[in-house]
């Protein structure tokens, strides 16, 4: 079956360092992959989308890579700040419009 | 404010009861998605509507049903409620963003359902 896996263990990182999150998927070849941020008790917020023919995408301090051979996306937060503390979710459209989310990785940036 | 409105914000009810959750999508968005988020299951896709028609279905229980009305608002009906139905229910509206050429979701604040 199709699976989207993210590291369920929380990532604790010092302010100013780079946080790197992983999203792995199996049994699917998505045309694109999305990343969302979710704060406790709130709805996810869209951050970035990367297409299968794009190796890398950037937005301010965020960078996403997409390796369709490895079936993996990496999400980087550079120069991390305490305000970046949240859960980050990757999502794939598995079969048309069925946008399916990974379990998310919680990031805690310590000052 | 994301532009997606969900009501009620909180709901407490008993097992066996029925509830209705309501969602108004962002102005101009034709798609509505429903997700369930519980602590042990993450964000689970339930169902998607586009301009009043069902477009995609996830692992939605038979006790749950949804519809999208002509004014594009949507309702999720949950019946014969069980303790395990306690969760945050999110609605999202989708639109193809020209910058990406793909559907991106905007989520509402969610409806927290507690079944006692």
PDB file of C-alpha atoms in Angstrom:
ATOM      1  CA  UNK A   1       0.000   0.000   0.000  1.00  0.00           C
ATOM      2  CA  UNK A   2       1.008   3.630  -0.388  1.00  0.00           C
ATOM      3  CA  UNK A   3       2.755   5.137   2.615  1.00  0.00           C
ATOM      4  CA  UNK A   4       4.118   8.524   3.607  1.00  0.00           C
ATOM      5  CA  UNK A   5       6.587   8.448   6.470  1.00  0.00           C
ATOM      6  CA  UNK A   6       8.025  11.243   8.528  1.00  0.00           C
ATOM      7  CA  UNK A   7      10.215  10.956  11.588  1.00  0.00           C
ATOM      8  CA  UNK A   8       7.766  10.848  14.477  1.00  0.00           C
ATOM      9  CA  UNK A   9      10.484  11.732  16.953  1.00  0.00           C
ATOM     10  CA  UNK A  10      10.605  15.436  17.846  1.00  0.00           C
ATOM     11  CA  UNK A  11      13.556  17.412  16.555  1.00  0.00           C
ATOM     12  CA  UNK A  12      15.178  19.652  19.179  1.00  0.00           C
ATOM     13  CA  UNK A  13      17.489  22.232  17.734  1.00  0.00           C
ATOM     14  CA  UNK A  14      19.404  25.276  18.905  1.00  0.00           C
ATOM     15  CA  UNK A  15      18.413  28.685  17.617  1.00  0.00           C
ATOM     16  CA  UNK A  16      20.434  29.670  14.575  1.00  0.00           C
ATOM     17  CA  UNK A  17      21.097  26.089  13.449  1.00  0.00           C
ATOM     18  CA  UNK A  18      19.569  24.343  10.432  1.00  0.00           C
ATOM     19  CA  UNK A  19      16.736  21.876  11.006  1.00  0.00           C
ATOM     20  CA  UNK A  20      16.414  19.085   8.441  1.00  0.00           C
ATOM     21  CA  UNK A  21      13.251  17.000   8.197  1.00  0.00           C
ATOM     22  CA  UNK A  22      12.668  13.931   6.062  1.00  0.00           C
ATOM     23  CA  UNK A  23       9.622  12.715   4.175  1.00  0.00           C
ATOM     24  CA  UNK A  24       9.755   9.265   2.582  1.00  0.00           C
ATOM     25  CA  UNK A  25       7.060   7.667   0.480  1.00  0.00           C
ATOM     26  CA  UNK A  26       6.545   4.246  -1.068  1.00  0.00           C
ATOM     27  CA  UNK A  27       4.621   2.688  -3.928  1.00  0.00           C
ATOM     28  CA  UNK A  28       3.802   5.932  -5.648  1.00  0.00           C
ATOM     29  CA  UNK A  29       5.239   8.411  -8.146  1.00  0.00           C
ATOM     30  CA  UNK A  30       3.728  11.787  -7.266  1.00  0.00           C
ATOM     31  CA  UNK A  31       3.785  14.706  -9.670  1.00  0.00           C
ATOM     32  CA  UNK A  32       4.474  17.045  -6.738  1.00  0.00           C
ATOM     33  CA  UNK A  33       4.905  17.134  -2.995  1.00  0.00           C
ATOM     34  CA  UNK A  34       3.782  19.776  -0.507  1.00  0.00           C
ATOM     35  CA  UNK A  35       4.906  20.896   2.939  1.00  0.00           C
ATOM     36  CA  UNK A  36       2.647  22.405   5.589  1.00  0.00           C
ATOM     37  CA  UNK A  37       3.203  23.838   9.043  1.00  0.00           C
ATOM     38  CA  UNK A  38       0.810  23.105  11.907  1.00  0.00           C
ATOM     39  CA  UNK A  39       0.738  24.859  15.281  1.00  0.00           C
ATOM     40  CA  UNK A  40      -0.980  23.137  18.250  1.00  0.00           C
ATOM     41  CA  UNK A  41      -4.762  23.174  17.960  1.00  0.00           C
ATOM     42  CA  UNK A  42      -4.710  24.961  14.610  1.00  0.00           C
ATOM     43  CA  UNK A  43      -5.132  23.958  10.995  1.00  0.00           C
ATOM     44  CA  UNK A  44      -2.101  23.258   8.790  1.00  0.00           C
ATOM     45  CA  UNK A  45      -0.752  26.159   6.751  1.00  0.00           C
ATOM     46  CA  UNK A  46       0.729  25.646   3.283  1.00  0.00           C
ATOM     47  CA  UNK A  47       4.436  26.451   2.972  1.00  0.00           C
ATOM     48  CA  UNK A  48       5.934  25.078  -0.228  1.00  0.00           C
ATOM     49  CA  UNK A  49       5.238  22.842  -3.205  1.00  0.00           C
ATOM     50  CA  UNK A  50       7.910  21.107  -5.277  1.00  0.00           C
ATOM     51  CA  UNK A  51       7.320  19.318  -8.576  1.00  0.00           C
ATOM     52  CA  UNK A  52       8.871  16.015  -9.644  1.00  0.00           C
ATOM     53  CA  UNK A  53      11.065  17.766 -12.203  1.00  0.00           C
ATOM     54  CA  UNK A  54      12.400  20.265  -9.653  1.00  0.00           C
ATOM     55  CA  UNK A  55      15.379  19.356  -7.521  1.00  0.00           C
ATOM     56  CA  UNK A  56      15.113  22.229  -5.069  1.00  0.00           C
ATOM     57  CA  UNK A  57      12.728  25.010  -4.046  1.00  0.00           C
ATOM     58  CA  UNK A  58      13.358  27.912  -1.696  1.00  0.00           C
ATOM     59  CA  UNK A  59      11.210  30.382   0.191  1.00  0.00           C
ATOM     60  CA  UNK A  60      12.948  32.772   2.573  1.00  0.00           C
ATOM     61  CA  UNK A  61      14.688  30.520   5.144  1.00  0.00           C
ATOM     62  CA  UNK A  62      12.984  27.364   3.910  1.00  0.00           C
ATOM     63  CA  UNK A  63      14.414  24.936   1.376  1.00  0.00           C
ATOM     64  CA  UNK A  64      12.857  21.767   0.006  1.00  0.00           C
ATOM     65  CA  UNK A  65      14.507  19.087  -2.100  1.00  0.00           C
ATOM     66  CA  UNK A  66      12.813  16.252  -3.951  1.00  0.00           C
ATOM     67  CA  UNK A  67      14.562  13.045  -5.020  1.00  0.00           C
ATOM     68  CA  UNK A  68      12.141  10.879  -6.999  1.00  0.00           C
ATOM     69  CA  UNK A  69      14.710   8.071  -7.251  1.00  0.00           C
ATOM     70  CA  UNK A  70      15.062   7.824  -3.484  1.00  0.00           C
ATOM     71  CA  UNK A  71      11.351   8.670  -3.065  1.00  0.00           C
ATOM     72  CA  UNK A  72      12.315  11.267  -0.525  1.00  0.00           C
ATOM     73  CA  UNK A  73      11.906  14.961   0.203  1.00  0.00           C
ATOM     74  CA  UNK A  74      14.060  16.939   2.612  1.00  0.00           C
ATOM     75  CA  UNK A  75      12.792  20.112   4.284  1.00  0.00           C
ATOM     76  CA  UNK A  76      15.338  22.521   5.706  1.00  0.00           C
ATOM     77  CA  UNK A  77      14.815  25.482   8.024  1.00  0.00           C
ATOM     78  CA  UNK A  78      17.984  27.571   8.015  1.00  0.00           C
ATOM     79  CA  UNK A  79      18.920  30.047  10.767  1.00  0.00           C
ATOM     80  CA  UNK A  80      16.104  28.570  12.853  1.00  0.00           C
ATOM     81  CA  UNK A  81      14.209  30.733  15.330  1.00  0.00           C
ATOM     82  CA  UNK A  82      11.997  29.827  18.317  1.00  0.00           C
ATOM     83  CA  UNK A  83       9.021  31.011  16.231  1.00  0.00           C
ATOM     84  CA  UNK A  84       9.744  28.115  13.845  1.00  0.00           C
ATOM     85  CA  UNK A  85       8.704  25.649  16.570  1.00  0.00           C
ATOM     86  CA  UNK A  86       5.758  23.708  15.159  1.00  0.00           C
ATOM     87  CA  UNK A  87       4.864  20.418  13.502  1.00  0.00           C
ATOM     88  CA  UNK A  88       5.765  20.123   9.829  1.00  0.00           C
ATOM     89  CA  UNK A  89       3.749  17.867   7.545  1.00  0.00           C
ATOM     90  CA  UNK A  90       4.497  16.632   4.075  1.00  0.00           C
ATOM     91  CA  UNK A  91       1.641  15.777   1.738  1.00  0.00           C
ATOM     92  CA  UNK A  92       1.172  13.950  -1.546  1.00  0.00           C
ATOM     93  CA  UNK A  93      -1.803  13.730  -3.857  1.00  0.00           C
ATOM     94  CA  UNK A  94      -2.296   9.957  -3.863  1.00  0.00           C
ATOM     95  CA  UNK A  95      -4.661   9.306  -6.710  1.00  0.00           C
ATOM     96  CA  UNK A  96      -6.068  12.496  -8.116  1.00  0.00           C
ATOM     97  CA  UNK A  97      -7.091  15.023  -5.504  1.00  0.00           C
ATOM     98  CA  UNK A  98      -6.753  12.819  -2.431  1.00  0.00           C
ATOM     99  CA  UNK A  99      -4.112  14.914  -0.634  1.00  0.00           C
ATOM    100  CA  UNK A 100      -2.626  12.582   1.950  1.00  0.00           C
ATOM    101  CA  UNK A 101      -0.454  13.756   4.818  1.00  0.00           C
ATOM    102  CA  UNK A 102       2.440  12.181   6.643  1.00  0.00           C
ATOM    103  CA  UNK A 103       2.343  11.934  10.423  1.00  0.00           C
ATOM    104  CA  UNK A 104       4.401  15.108  10.824  1.00  0.00           C
ATOM    105  CA  UNK A 105       7.612  15.943  12.629  1.00  0.00           C
ATOM    106  CA  UNK A 106       7.566  18.253  15.628  1.00  0.00           C
ATOM    107  CA  UNK A 107      10.359  20.828  15.696  1.00  0.00           C
ATOM    108  CA  UNK A 108      11.381  22.631  18.880  1.00  0.00           C
ATOM    109  CA  UNK A 109      13.853  25.491  18.500  1.00  0.00           C
ATOM    110  CA  UNK A 110      15.512  26.433  21.748  1.00  0.00           C
ATOM    111  CA  UNK A 111      16.852  29.956  22.302  1.00  0.00           C
TER     112      UNK A 111
ATOM    113  CA  UNK B   1      -7.978  34.291   9.466  1.00  0.00           C
ATOM    114  CA  UNK B   2      -7.558  31.766   6.635  1.00  0.00           C
ATOM    115  CA  UNK B   3     -10.916  32.567   5.041  1.00  0.00           C
ATOM    116  CA  UNK B   4     -12.217  29.051   5.713  1.00  0.00           C
ATOM    117  CA  UNK B   5     -14.894  29.121   8.415  1.00  0.00           C
ATOM    118  CA  UNK B   6     -15.765  26.121  10.533  1.00  0.00           C
ATOM    119  CA  UNK B   7     -18.503  25.840  13.138  1.00  0.00           C
ATOM    120  CA  UNK B   8     -18.804  24.913  15.899  1.00  0.00           C
ATOM    121  CA  UNK B   9     -15.311  25.320  17.330  1.00  0.00           C
ATOM    122  CA  UNK B  10     -15.997  22.937  20.164  1.00  0.00           C
ATOM    123  CA  UNK B  11     -18.641  20.266  20.610  1.00  0.00           C
ATOM    124  CA  UNK B  12     -19.205  17.853  23.480  1.00  0.00           C
ATOM    125  CA  UNK B  13     -21.729  15.095  23.080  1.00  0.00           C
ATOM    126  CA  UNK B  14     -22.541  11.573  24.212  1.00  0.00           C
ATOM    127  CA  UNK B  15     -22.046   8.223  22.570  1.00  0.00           C
ATOM    128  CA  UNK B  16     -24.784   7.273  20.152  1.00  0.00           C
ATOM    129  CA  UNK B  17     -25.606  10.872  19.270  1.00  0.00           C
ATOM    130  CA  UNK B  18     -25.406  12.627  15.922  1.00  0.00           C
ATOM    131  CA  UNK B  19     -23.664  15.922  15.139  1.00  0.00           C
ATOM    132  CA  UNK B  20     -23.226  18.145  12.114  1.00  0.00           C
ATOM    133  CA  UNK B  21     -20.067  20.132  11.401  1.00  0.00           C
ATOM    134  CA  UNK B  22     -20.241  23.045   9.026  1.00  0.00           C
ATOM    135  CA  UNK B  23     -17.664  24.572   6.707  1.00  0.00           C
ATOM    136  CA  UNK B  24     -17.647  27.612   4.456  1.00  0.00           C
ATOM    137  CA  UNK B  25     -14.767  27.623   1.973  1.00  0.00           C
ATOM    138  CA  UNK B  26     -12.727  30.637   0.937  1.00  0.00           C
ATOM    139  CA  UNK B  27     -14.481  32.919  -1.461  1.00  0.00           C
ATOM    140  CA  UNK B  28     -14.017  31.582  -4.980  1.00  0.00           C
ATOM    141  CA  UNK B  29     -12.800  28.113  -3.984  1.00  0.00           C
ATOM    142  CA  UNK B  30     -14.961  25.307  -5.348  1.00  0.00           C
ATOM    143  CA  UNK B  31     -13.326  22.361  -3.546  1.00  0.00           C
ATOM    144  CA  UNK B  32     -13.919  21.334   0.039  1.00  0.00           C
ATOM    145  CA  UNK B  33     -11.919  18.657   1.829  1.00  0.00           C
ATOM    146  CA  UNK B  34     -12.642  17.067   5.216  1.00  0.00           C
ATOM    147  CA  UNK B  35      -9.927  15.634   7.463  1.00  0.00           C
ATOM    148  CA  UNK B  36      -9.968  13.980  10.866  1.00  0.00           C
ATOM    149  CA  UNK B  37      -7.030  14.442  13.227  1.00  0.00           C
ATOM    150  CA  UNK B  38      -6.703  12.377  16.362  1.00  0.00           C
ATOM    151  CA  UNK B  39      -3.623  11.969  18.550  1.00  0.00           C
ATOM    152  CA  UNK B  40      -2.757   8.482  17.382  1.00  0.00           C
ATOM    153  CA  UNK B  41      -3.823   8.735  13.735  1.00  0.00           C
ATOM    154  CA  UNK B  42      -2.478  12.004  12.415  1.00  0.00           C
ATOM    155  CA  UNK B  43      -4.374  13.884   9.711  1.00  0.00           C
ATOM    156  CA  UNK B  44      -6.675  11.439   7.905  1.00  0.00           C
ATOM    157  CA  UNK B  45      -8.392  12.320   4.637  1.00  0.00           C
ATOM    158  CA  UNK B  46     -12.123  11.703   4.761  1.00  0.00           C
ATOM    159  CA  UNK B  47     -13.768  13.110   1.647  1.00  0.00           C
ATOM    160  CA  UNK B  48     -13.546  15.816  -1.025  1.00  0.00           C
ATOM    161  CA  UNK B  49     -16.246  17.717  -2.898  1.00  0.00           C
ATOM    162  CA  UNK B  50     -15.917  19.913  -5.936  1.00  0.00           C
ATOM    163  CA  UNK B  51     -18.718  22.279  -6.868  1.00  0.00           C
ATOM    164  CA  UNK B  52     -21.320  20.109  -5.188  1.00  0.00           C
ATOM    165  CA  UNK B  53     -20.100  16.714  -6.386  1.00  0.00           C
ATOM    166  CA  UNK B  54     -18.136  14.101  -4.498  1.00  0.00           C
ATOM    167  CA  UNK B  55     -14.676  13.797  -6.042  1.00  0.00           C
ATOM    168  CA  UNK B  56     -12.564  11.618  -3.761  1.00  0.00           C
ATOM    169  CA  UNK B  57     -13.186   9.438  -0.767  1.00  0.00           C
ATOM    170  CA  UNK B  58     -10.810   8.304   1.945  1.00  0.00           C
ATOM    171  CA  UNK B  59     -11.390   5.914   4.806  1.00  0.00           C
ATOM    172  CA  UNK B  60     -14.635   7.567   5.807  1.00  0.00           C
ATOM    173  CA  UNK B  61     -16.825   5.447   8.050  1.00  0.00           C
ATOM    174  CA  UNK B  62     -20.332   4.532   6.918  1.00  0.00           C
ATOM    175  CA  UNK B  63     -21.637   6.374   9.996  1.00  0.00           C
ATOM    176  CA  UNK B  64     -20.198   9.579   8.518  1.00  0.00           C
ATOM    177  CA  UNK B  65     -21.591  11.421   5.534  1.00  0.00           C
ATOM    178  CA  UNK B  66     -21.005  14.764   3.909  1.00  0.00           C
ATOM    179  CA  UNK B  67     -22.432  17.020   1.266  1.00  0.00           C
ATOM    180  CA  UNK B  68     -21.669  20.299  -0.450  1.00  0.00           C
ATOM    181  CA  UNK B  69     -24.511  22.675  -1.100  1.00  0.00           C
ATOM    182  CA  UNK B  70     -25.140  25.014  -4.085  1.00  0.00           C
ATOM    183  CA  UNK B  71     -23.690  27.951  -2.113  1.00  0.00           C
ATOM    184  CA  UNK B  72     -20.530  25.766  -1.742  1.00  0.00           C
ATOM    185  CA  UNK B  73     -20.681  25.399   2.015  1.00  0.00           C
ATOM    186  CA  UNK B  74     -20.282  21.826   3.226  1.00  0.00           C
ATOM    187  CA  UNK B  75     -21.544  19.789   6.131  1.00  0.00           C
ATOM    188  CA  UNK B  76     -20.053  16.677   7.694  1.00  0.00           C
ATOM    189  CA  UNK B  77     -22.572  14.520   9.527  1.00  0.00           C
ATOM    190  CA  UNK B  78     -21.343  12.111  12.165  1.00  0.00           C
ATOM    191  CA  UNK B  79     -23.857   9.649  13.596  1.00  0.00           C
ATOM    192  CA  UNK B  80     -23.965   6.850  16.180  1.00  0.00           C
ATOM    193  CA  UNK B  81     -20.963   8.496  17.751  1.00  0.00           C
ATOM    194  CA  UNK B  82     -18.370   6.416  19.547  1.00  0.00           C
ATOM    195  CA  UNK B  83     -15.633   7.431  21.978  1.00  0.00           C
ATOM    196  CA  UNK B  84     -13.059   6.897  19.236  1.00  0.00           C
ATOM    197  CA  UNK B  85     -14.665   9.591  17.104  1.00  0.00           C
ATOM    198  CA  UNK B  86     -13.308  12.236  19.458  1.00  0.00           C
ATOM    199  CA  UNK B  87     -10.931  14.267  17.333  1.00  0.00           C
ATOM    200  CA  UNK B  88     -10.273  17.555  15.587  1.00  0.00           C
ATOM    201  CA  UNK B  89     -12.161  17.755  12.312  1.00  0.00           C
ATOM    202  CA  UNK B  90     -10.679  20.085   9.725  1.00  0.00           C
ATOM    203  CA  UNK B  91     -12.204  21.455   6.617  1.00  0.00           C
ATOM    204  CA  UNK B  92      -9.994  22.819   3.866  1.00  0.00           C
ATOM    205  CA  UNK B  93     -10.788  24.548   0.637  1.00  0.00           C
ATOM    206  CA  UNK B  94      -8.642  23.918  -2.374  1.00  0.00           C
ATOM    207  CA  UNK B  95      -7.645  26.009  -5.306  1.00  0.00           C
ATOM    208  CA  UNK B  96      -5.161  25.625  -8.098  1.00  0.00           C
ATOM    209  CA  UNK B  97      -2.529  28.232  -7.418  1.00  0.00           C
ATOM    210  CA  UNK B  98      -1.151  29.733 -10.602  1.00  0.00           C
ATOM    211  CA  UNK B  99       2.319  29.976  -9.077  1.00  0.00           C
ATOM    212  CA  UNK B 100       2.386  26.203  -8.748  1.00  0.00           C
ATOM    213  CA  UNK B 101      -0.187  24.926 -11.229  1.00  0.00           C
ATOM    214  CA  UNK B 102      -1.439  22.551  -8.565  1.00  0.00           C
ATOM    215  CA  UNK B 103      -4.092  22.317  -5.892  1.00  0.00           C
ATOM    216  CA  UNK B 104      -3.068  23.875  -2.573  1.00  0.00           C
ATOM    217  CA  UNK B 105      -5.216  23.621   0.552  1.00  0.00           C
ATOM    218  CA  UNK B 106      -6.272  26.342   2.965  1.00  0.00           C
ATOM    219  CA  UNK B 107      -7.473  24.923   6.266  1.00  0.00           C
ATOM    220  CA  UNK B 108     -10.029  26.186   8.711  1.00  0.00           C
ATOM    221  CA  UNK B 109      -9.428  26.368  12.456  1.00  0.00           C
ATOM    222  CA  UNK B 110     -11.116  23.020  13.036  1.00  0.00           C
ATOM    223  CA  UNK B 111     -14.001  21.679  15.092  1.00  0.00           C
ATOM    224  CA  UNK B 112     -12.993  19.820  18.227  1.00  0.00           C
ATOM    225  CA  UNK B 113     -15.411  16.983  18.939  1.00  0.00           C
ATOM    226  CA  UNK B 114     -15.430  15.277  22.309  1.00  0.00           C
ATOM    227  CA  UNK B 115     -17.596  12.187  22.711  1.00  0.00           C
ATOM    228  CA  UNK B 116     -18.250  11.186  26.316  1.00  0.00           C
TER     229      UNK B 116
END
